[in-house]
Amino acid sequence: MRIDTNLITQHNLSENCVLEYFGTLYEVISHFRCTGEEILRRSGFRDSRWVQSLFKIAADHHCFANTNCPEGLPFEVVLPLITPELIADFCLASNILETAFYEYLLSQQYQKVSALPLTKDSRRALRDLRIARRKFCKQKTEYMNLACDQKLPHELTRACDVCTTHKGNILQPDVMFALELMPIIFQLCPRDKSAVDTAPLRKLYRKYAHLFYLCAKSES
């Protein structure tokens, strides 16, 4: 990842990162074909505290301004507008981005390992990285299929294709930037680890945790 998260923390810019992430979630949601009500028919997608924490930061930074309130609506006014359906949308969008984030890390690690001399250990590592990346990609697609009722729009599919640059795709640069900010999001606004909708993602992460450790080690 290219962004220096330590520098962001030192300059107290972490909440600005959350605002960028918040905006990208909204962009991703705009491509959903299913309604929040339809998403709620599935288990999970009810992490209200997490969604409210995002809206609280946005309100504190005067993001909800209008002609009658140029300074922005306070969080107490915005809170009743955070419906269960809206919460479901945000939870599902965050699942898509988080899964894409892990897929991206694995892809980056694969490139680093493939540049090393080919040995028995490196062959095994490349195989494991390929398998893990495919599984995270499959889970990402499952989340997107749920969001779009199995009819994935090209704009969203290409935007979340973290291994290929799609010129002309307006959403992809924002998605990739959001992925770079993900470590800050994990620290400042973590999802509920017991959330039902994130269970498949958590299971994959636990299974391939050693590969993410290698990613971090190779970047140090």
CSV table of C-alpha atoms in Angstrom, one decimal:
chain,number,residue,atom,x,y,z
A,1,MET,CA,0.0,0.0,0.0
A,2,ARG,CA,1.3,3.4,-0.9
A,3,ILE,CA,-0.2,5.6,1.9
A,4,ASP,CA,1.8,6.2,5.0
A,5,THR,CA,-0.8,5.5,7.7
A,6,ASN,CA,1.7,6.6,10.5
A,7,LEU,CA,1.9,10.0,8.8
A,8,ILE,CA,-1.9,10.2,8.6
A,9,THR,CA,-2.2,9.5,12.3
A,10,GLN,CA,0.5,12.0,13.3
A,11,HIS,CA,-1.3,14.8,11.4
A,12,ASN,CA,-4.7,13.8,12.9
A,13,LEU,CA,-6.1,13.0,9.4
A,14,SER,CA,-7.6,9.7,10.3
A,15,GLU,CA,-11.2,11.0,10.4
A,16,ASN,CA,-10.6,12.5,6.9
A,17,CYS,CA,-9.8,9.0,5.8
A,18,VAL,CA,-13.1,7.8,7.2
A,19,LEU,CA,-14.9,10.5,5.2
A,20,GLU,CA,-13.3,9.3,2.0
A,21,TYR,CA,-14.3,5.7,2.8
A,22,PHE,CA,-17.8,6.9,3.7
A,23,GLY,CA,-18.2,8.5,0.3
A,24,THR,CA,-16.9,5.4,-1.5
A,25,LEU,CA,-19.4,3.3,0.3
A,26,TYR,CA,-22.2,5.6,-0.9
A,27,GLU,CA,-20.8,5.3,-4.5
A,28,VAL,CA,-20.8,1.5,-4.3
A,29,ILE,CA,-24.3,1.4,-2.9
A,30,SER,CA,-25.5,3.6,-5.8
A,31,HIS,CA,-24.8,0.6,-8.1
A,32,PHE,CA,-26.9,-1.9,-6.0
A,33,ARG,CA,-29.9,-3.4,-7.7
A,34,CYS,CA,-31.4,-4.8,-4.5
A,35,THR,CA,-33.1,-2.7,-1.9
A,36,GLY,CA,-32.0,-2.6,1.7
A,37,GLU,CA,-35.2,-4.4,2.5
A,38,GLU,CA,-34.3,-7.3,0.3
A,39,ILE,CA,-30.8,-7.5,1.8
A,40,LEU,CA,-32.3,-7.7,5.3
A,41,ARG,CA,-34.1,-10.9,4.3
A,42,ARG,CA,-30.7,-12.5,4.7
A,43,SER,CA,-29.0,-13.1,8.1
A,44,GLY,CA,-26.9,-10.2,9.3
A,45,PHE,CA,-26.4,-6.7,7.8
A,46,ARG,CA,-27.6,-5.1,11.0
A,47,ASP,CA,-24.4,-3.5,12.4
A,48,SER,CA,-26.2,-0.3,13.4
A,49,ARG,CA,-23.4,1.0,15.8
A,50,TRP,CA,-20.8,0.8,13.1
A,51,VAL,CA,-22.9,2.6,10.5
A,52,GLN,CA,-23.9,5.3,13.1
A,53,SER,CA,-20.2,5.8,13.9
A,54,LEU,CA,-19.6,6.6,10.2
A,55,PHE,CA,-22.5,9.0,10.1
A,56,LYS,CA,-21.4,10.6,13.4
A,57,ILE,CA,-18.0,11.4,12.0
A,58,ALA,CA,-19.6,12.7,8.7
A,59,ALA,CA,-21.9,15.0,10.7
A,60,ASP,CA,-19.1,16.3,12.9
A,61,HIS,CA,-17.3,17.3,9.7
A,62,HIS,CA,-20.4,19.2,8.5
A,63,CYS,CA,-21.1,16.8,5.6
A,64,PHE,CA,-24.9,17.1,5.8
A,65,ALA,CA,-25.3,20.7,4.8
A,66,ASN,CA,-28.2,22.2,2.9
A,67,THR,CA,-29.6,25.6,2.1
A,68,ASN,CA,-31.4,25.8,5.5
A,69,CYS,CA,-28.4,24.6,7.4
A,70,PRO,CA,-25.1,25.5,5.7
A,71,GLU,CA,-23.1,24.4,8.6
A,72,GLY,CA,-24.4,20.9,8.3
A,73,LEU,CA,-27.1,18.9,10.1
A,74,PRO,CA,-26.1,17.7,13.6
A,75,PHE,CA,-25.9,14.0,14.2
A,76,GLU,CA,-29.0,14.0,16.4
A,77,VAL,CA,-31.0,15.2,13.4
A,78,VAL,CA,-29.4,12.7,11.0
A,79,LEU,CA,-29.7,9.7,13.4
A,80,PRO,CA,-33.5,9.0,12.7
A,81,LEU,CA,-32.7,8.9,9.0
A,82,ILE,CA,-30.3,5.9,9.5
A,83,THR,CA,-32.9,3.2,8.8
A,84,PRO,CA,-32.4,-0.6,9.0
A,85,GLU,CA,-32.5,-0.7,5.2
A,86,LEU,CA,-29.7,2.0,5.0
A,87,ILE,CA,-27.7,0.1,7.6
A,88,ALA,CA,-28.0,-3.1,5.5
A,89,ASP,CA,-26.7,-1.3,2.4
A,90,PHE,CA,-23.7,0.1,4.2
A,91,CYS,CA,-22.8,-3.3,5.8
A,92,LEU,CA,-23.0,-5.1,2.5
A,93,ALA,CA,-20.9,-2.4,0.7
A,94,SER,CA,-18.3,-2.6,3.4
A,95,ASN,CA,-18.1,-6.4,3.0
A,96,ILE,CA,-17.5,-5.9,-0.7
A,97,LEU,CA,-14.7,-3.4,-0.1
A,98,GLU,CA,-13.1,-5.4,2.8
A,99,THR,CA,-13.0,-8.6,0.7
A,100,ALA,CA,-11.5,-6.7,-2.2
A,101,PHE,CA,-8.9,-5.3,0.2
A,102,TYR,CA,-7.7,-8.8,1.2
A,103,GLU,CA,-7.8,-9.9,-2.4
A,104,TYR,CA,-5.6,-6.9,-3.3
A,105,LEU,CA,-3.1,-7.7,-0.6
A,106,LEU,CA,-2.8,-11.3,-1.8
A,107,SER,CA,-2.3,-10.1,-5.4
A,108,GLN,CA,0.5,-7.8,-4.3
A,109,GLN,CA,2.2,-10.5,-2.3
A,110,TYR,CA,1.9,-12.9,-5.3
A,111,GLN,CA,3.8,-10.4,-7.4
A,112,LYS,CA,6.6,-10.1,-4.8
A,113,VAL,CA,7.0,-13.8,-4.4
A,114,SER,CA,6.9,-14.5,-8.1
A,115,ALA,CA,9.9,-12.1,-8.5
A,116,LEU,CA,12.0,-14.3,-6.2
A,117,PRO,CA,14.1,-17.2,-7.3
A,118,LEU,CA,11.9,-20.3,-7.9
A,119,THR,CA,12.3,-22.8,-5.1
A,120,LYS,CA,10.1,-25.5,-3.5
A,121,ASP,CA,9.0,-23.0,-0.9
A,122,SER,CA,8.2,-20.2,-3.3
A,123,ARG,CA,6.2,-22.6,-5.5
A,124,ARG,CA,4.2,-23.6,-2.5
A,125,ALA,CA,3.7,-20.0,-1.5
A,126,LEU,CA,2.6,-19.0,-5.0
A,127,ARG,CA,0.1,-21.9,-5.1
A,128,ASP,CA,-1.3,-20.9,-1.7
A,129,LEU,CA,-1.6,-17.3,-2.7
A,130,ARG,CA,-3.4,-18.2,-6.0
A,131,ILE,CA,-5.9,-20.3,-4.1
A,132,ALA,CA,-6.5,-17.8,-1.4
A,133,ARG,CA,-6.9,-14.9,-3.8
A,134,ARG,CA,-9.5,-16.9,-5.9
A,135,LYS,CA,-11.5,-17.7,-2.7
A,136,PHE,CA,-11.5,-14.1,-1.6
A,137,CYS,CA,-12.5,-13.1,-5.1
A,138,LYS,CA,-15.3,-15.7,-5.1
A,139,GLN,CA,-16.6,-14.3,-1.7
A,140,LYS,CA,-16.5,-10.8,-3.1
A,141,THR,CA,-18.5,-11.8,-6.1
A,142,GLU,CA,-21.1,-13.5,-3.7
A,143,TYR,CA,-21.5,-10.3,-1.8
A,144,MET,CA,-21.9,-8.3,-5.1
A,145,ASN,CA,-24.4,-10.9,-6.4
A,146,LEU,CA,-26.4,-10.4,-3.3
A,147,ALA,CA,-26.3,-6.6,-3.8
A,148,CYS,CA,-27.3,-6.8,-7.4
A,149,ASP,CA,-29.6,-9.7,-7.6
A,150,GLN,CA,-27.2,-11.8,-9.7
A,151,LYS,CA,-27.1,-9.0,-12.3
A,152,LEU,CA,-23.8,-7.3,-11.8
A,153,PRO,CA,-23.4,-4.0,-13.5
A,154,HIS,CA,-20.1,-3.7,-15.4
A,155,GLU,CA,-19.2,-0.4,-13.6
A,156,LEU,CA,-19.2,-2.1,-10.2
A,157,THR,CA,-17.6,-5.3,-11.4
A,158,ARG,CA,-14.7,-3.5,-13.0
A,159,ALA,CA,-14.4,-1.1,-10.2
A,160,CYS,CA,-13.9,-3.9,-7.7
A,161,ASP,CA,-11.5,-5.9,-10.0
A,162,VAL,CA,-8.5,-5.0,-7.9
A,163,CYS,CA,-6.0,-6.9,-10.1
A,164,THR,CA,-6.7,-5.0,-13.4
A,165,THR,CA,-6.8,-1.3,-14.2
A,166,HIS,CA,-9.9,-0.4,-16.2
A,167,LYS,CA,-9.4,2.9,-18.0
A,168,GLY,CA,-12.6,5.0,-18.1
A,169,ASN,CA,-14.1,3.4,-15.0
A,170,ILE,CA,-15.0,6.4,-12.8
A,171,LEU,CA,-15.5,4.3,-9.7
A,172,GLN,CA,-12.4,2.2,-9.6
A,173,PRO,CA,-9.9,5.0,-8.5
A,174,ASP,CA,-12.1,5.7,-5.6
A,175,VAL,CA,-12.4,2.0,-4.7
A,176,MET,CA,-8.6,1.6,-4.9
A,177,PHE,CA,-8.1,4.7,-2.7
A,178,ALA,CA,-10.5,3.3,-0.2
A,179,LEU,CA,-8.6,0.1,-0.1
A,180,GLU,CA,-5.4,2.0,0.8
A,181,LEU,CA,-7.3,3.6,3.6
A,182,MET,CA,-8.6,0.3,5.0
A,183,PRO,CA,-6.0,-0.1,7.8
A,184,ILE,CA,-7.1,3.3,9.2
A,185,ILE,CA,-10.8,2.2,8.9
A,186,PHE,CA,-10.0,-1.0,10.8
A,187,GLN,CA,-8.5,1.0,13.6
A,188,LEU,CA,-11.0,3.8,13.9
A,189,CYS,CA,-14.3,2.2,12.8
A,190,PRO,CA,-14.0,-1.6,13.0
A,191,ARG,CA,-17.0,-3.8,12.1
A,192,ASP,CA,-18.5,-6.0,14.7
A,193,LYS,CA,-16.4,-9.2,14.6
A,194,SER,CA,-19.4,-11.2,15.5
A,195,ALA,CA,-21.6,-9.9,12.7
A,196,VAL,CA,-23.3,-12.8,10.9
A,197,ASP,CA,-22.8,-11.3,7.4
A,198,THR,CA,-19.0,-11.1,7.8
A,199,ALA,CA,-18.7,-14.7,9.0
A,200,PRO,CA,-17.6,-16.1,5.6
A,201,LEU,CA,-15.0,-13.4,5.3
A,202,ARG,CA,-13.7,-13.9,8.8
A,203,LYS,CA,-13.5,-17.6,8.2
A,204,LEU,CA,-11.4,-17.1,5.0
A,205,TYR,CA,-9.1,-14.6,6.9
A,206,ARG,CA,-8.4,-17.0,9.7
A,207,LYS,CA,-7.6,-19.8,7.3
A,208,TYR,CA,-5.1,-17.7,5.3
A,209,ALA,CA,-3.9,-15.4,8.1
A,210,HIS,CA,-0.3,-16.6,7.6
A,211,LEU,CA,-0.3,-15.2,4.1
A,212,PHE,CA,-1.3,-11.8,5.3
A,213,TYR,CA,1.5,-12.0,7.9
A,214,LEU,CA,3.9,-12.6,5.0
A,215,CYS,CA,2.5,-9.5,3.2
A,216,ALA,CA,3.2,-7.3,6.2
A,217,LYS,CA,6.6,-8.8,6.7
A,218,SER,CA,7.7,-8.3,3.1
A,219,GLU,CA,6.6,-4.6,3.3
A,220,SER,CA,8.7,-3.9,6.5
